[in-house]
Short mmCIF file of C-alpha atoms in Angstrom, two decimals:
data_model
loop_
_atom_site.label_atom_id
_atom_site.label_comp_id
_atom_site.label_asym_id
_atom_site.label_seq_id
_atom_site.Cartn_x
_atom_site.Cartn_y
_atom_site.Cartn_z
CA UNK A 762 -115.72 50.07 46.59
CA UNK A 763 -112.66 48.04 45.12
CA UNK A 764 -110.36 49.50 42.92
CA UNK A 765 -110.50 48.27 39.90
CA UNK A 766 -107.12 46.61 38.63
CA UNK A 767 -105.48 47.69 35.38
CA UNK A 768 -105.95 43.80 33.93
CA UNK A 769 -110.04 44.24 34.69
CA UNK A 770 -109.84 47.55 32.96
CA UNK A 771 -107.70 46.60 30.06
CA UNK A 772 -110.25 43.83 29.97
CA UNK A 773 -113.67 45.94 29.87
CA UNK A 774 -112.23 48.20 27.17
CA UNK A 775 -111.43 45.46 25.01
CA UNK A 776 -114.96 44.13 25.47
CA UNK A 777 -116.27 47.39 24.61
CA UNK A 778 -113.55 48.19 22.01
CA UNK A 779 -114.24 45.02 20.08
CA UNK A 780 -118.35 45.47 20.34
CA UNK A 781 -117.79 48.83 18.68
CA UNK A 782 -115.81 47.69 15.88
CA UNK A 783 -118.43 44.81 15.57
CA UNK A 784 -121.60 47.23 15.14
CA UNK A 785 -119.52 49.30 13.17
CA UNK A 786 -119.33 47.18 10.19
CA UNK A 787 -123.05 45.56 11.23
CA UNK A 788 -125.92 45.30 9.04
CA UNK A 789 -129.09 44.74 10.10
CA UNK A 790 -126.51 42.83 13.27
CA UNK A 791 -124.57 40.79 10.06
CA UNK A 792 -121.26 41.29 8.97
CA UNK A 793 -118.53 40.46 6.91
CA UNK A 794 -115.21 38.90 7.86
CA UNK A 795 -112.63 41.46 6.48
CA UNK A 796 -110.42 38.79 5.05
CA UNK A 797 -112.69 36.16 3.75
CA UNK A 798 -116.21 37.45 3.28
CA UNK A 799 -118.14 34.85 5.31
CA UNK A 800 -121.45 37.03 6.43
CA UNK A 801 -122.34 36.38 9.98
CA UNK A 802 -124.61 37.69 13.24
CA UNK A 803 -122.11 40.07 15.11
CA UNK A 804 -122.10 38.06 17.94
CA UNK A 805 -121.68 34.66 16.58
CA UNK A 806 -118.14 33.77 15.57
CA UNK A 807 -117.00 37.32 14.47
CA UNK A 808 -114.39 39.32 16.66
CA UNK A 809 -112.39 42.29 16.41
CA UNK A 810 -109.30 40.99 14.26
CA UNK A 811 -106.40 43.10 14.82
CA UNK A 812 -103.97 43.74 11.76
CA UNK A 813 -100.87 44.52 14.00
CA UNK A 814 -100.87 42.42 17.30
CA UNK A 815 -102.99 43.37 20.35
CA UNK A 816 -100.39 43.23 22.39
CA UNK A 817 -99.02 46.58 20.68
CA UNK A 818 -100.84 49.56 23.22
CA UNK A 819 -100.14 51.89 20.38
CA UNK A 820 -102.51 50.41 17.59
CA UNK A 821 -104.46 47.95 20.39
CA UNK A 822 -107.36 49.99 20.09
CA UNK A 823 -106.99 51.99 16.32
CA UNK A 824 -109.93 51.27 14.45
CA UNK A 825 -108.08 51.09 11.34
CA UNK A 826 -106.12 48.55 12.81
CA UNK A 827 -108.97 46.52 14.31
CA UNK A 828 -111.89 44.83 11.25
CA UNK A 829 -114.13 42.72 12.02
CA UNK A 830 -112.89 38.57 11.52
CA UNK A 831 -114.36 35.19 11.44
CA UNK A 832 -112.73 33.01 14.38
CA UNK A 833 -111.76 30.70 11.54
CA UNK A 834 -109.78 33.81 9.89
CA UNK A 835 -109.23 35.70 13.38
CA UNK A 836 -107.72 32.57 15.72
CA UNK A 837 -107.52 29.07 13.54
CA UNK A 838 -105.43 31.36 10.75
CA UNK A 839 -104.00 33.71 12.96
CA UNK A 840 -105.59 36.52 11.54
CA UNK A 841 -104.80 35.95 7.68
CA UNK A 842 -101.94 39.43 8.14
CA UNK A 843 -101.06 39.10 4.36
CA UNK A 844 -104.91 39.27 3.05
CA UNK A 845 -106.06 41.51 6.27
CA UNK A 846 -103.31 44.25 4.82
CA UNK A 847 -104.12 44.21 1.41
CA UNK A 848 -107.58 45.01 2.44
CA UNK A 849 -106.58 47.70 4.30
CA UNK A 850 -105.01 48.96 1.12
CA UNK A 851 -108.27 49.12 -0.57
CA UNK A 852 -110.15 50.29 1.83
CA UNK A 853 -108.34 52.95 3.45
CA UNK A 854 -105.55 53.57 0.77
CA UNK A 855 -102.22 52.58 -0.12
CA UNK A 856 -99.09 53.00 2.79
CA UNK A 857 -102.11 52.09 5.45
CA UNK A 858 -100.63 48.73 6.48
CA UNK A 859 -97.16 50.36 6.17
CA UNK A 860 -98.35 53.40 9.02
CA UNK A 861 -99.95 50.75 11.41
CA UNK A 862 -96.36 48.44 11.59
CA UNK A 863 -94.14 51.69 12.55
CA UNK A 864 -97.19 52.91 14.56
CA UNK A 865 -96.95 49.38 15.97
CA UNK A 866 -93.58 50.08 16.93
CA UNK A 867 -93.68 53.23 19.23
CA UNK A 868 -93.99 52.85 23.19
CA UNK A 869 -97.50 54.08 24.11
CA UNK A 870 -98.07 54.07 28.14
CA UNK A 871 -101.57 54.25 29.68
CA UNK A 872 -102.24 55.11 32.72
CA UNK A 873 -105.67 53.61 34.17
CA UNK A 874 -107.01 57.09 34.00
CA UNK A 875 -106.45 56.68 30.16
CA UNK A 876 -107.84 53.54 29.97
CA UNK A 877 -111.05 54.65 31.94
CA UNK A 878 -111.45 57.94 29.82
CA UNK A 879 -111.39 55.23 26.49
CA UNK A 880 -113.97 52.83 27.91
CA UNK A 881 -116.04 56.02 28.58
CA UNK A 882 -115.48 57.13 24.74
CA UNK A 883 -116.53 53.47 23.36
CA UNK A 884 -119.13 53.31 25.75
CA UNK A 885 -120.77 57.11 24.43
CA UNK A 886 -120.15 55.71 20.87
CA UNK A 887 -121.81 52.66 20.96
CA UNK A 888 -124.75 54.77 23.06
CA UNK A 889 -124.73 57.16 20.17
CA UNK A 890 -124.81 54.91 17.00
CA UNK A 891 -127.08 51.93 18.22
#
């Protein structure tokens, strides 16, 4: 068997990462962009919108950090930041958009092991809740 290569892991968790955070908010399989309301099958044109950039390990994967968004919100208006954090105010209180930029800030280092233990965590939540 091949080992499998950080980028292909890093890969399969944010597949599984961003499915979670799409049933998560899912209604009967709708839901509802986080910054402009438009109501939508899970799969079709919604994706895991991430208040602080992905490309920050430390909140990457925080499920406050990650809502569900529209591509129109998520990619064409690169993620709306001003409107996604004042609904993280309301919905998880005030000083949350505040936490996720320093968390943003610190140095986080996986190691694949890491990586494969999270993939196994999404996976066992998504087997649990749907």
């Amino acid at each position: 068997m091949r080992k499998k290569t950080r980028k292909n892991i890093v890969k399969r968790l944010d597949t599984l990462f961003s499915l979670y955070i799409r049933l998560r908010e899912s209604d009967n399989e709708m839901v509802k962009c986080f910054t402009c309301g438009k109501v939508s099958h899970y799969k079709k044109n919604m994706q895991c919108g991430h208040f602080q950039s992905r490309s920050a390990y430390s909140t990457r994967w925080d499920i406050t950090n990650c809502q569900v968004q529209c591509y129109g919100c998520n990619v064409m208006q690169q993620g709306r930041q001003y409107q996604f954090g004042l609904n993280l105010e309301k919905k998880y209180g005030e000083g949350t958009a505040e936490k996720l930029l320093i968390k943003s800030k610190q140095t986080v280092k996986y190691s694949n092991e890491d990586l494969q233990e999270l993939i196994q965590y999404d996976l066992l939540i998504l087997l649990i809740s749907h």
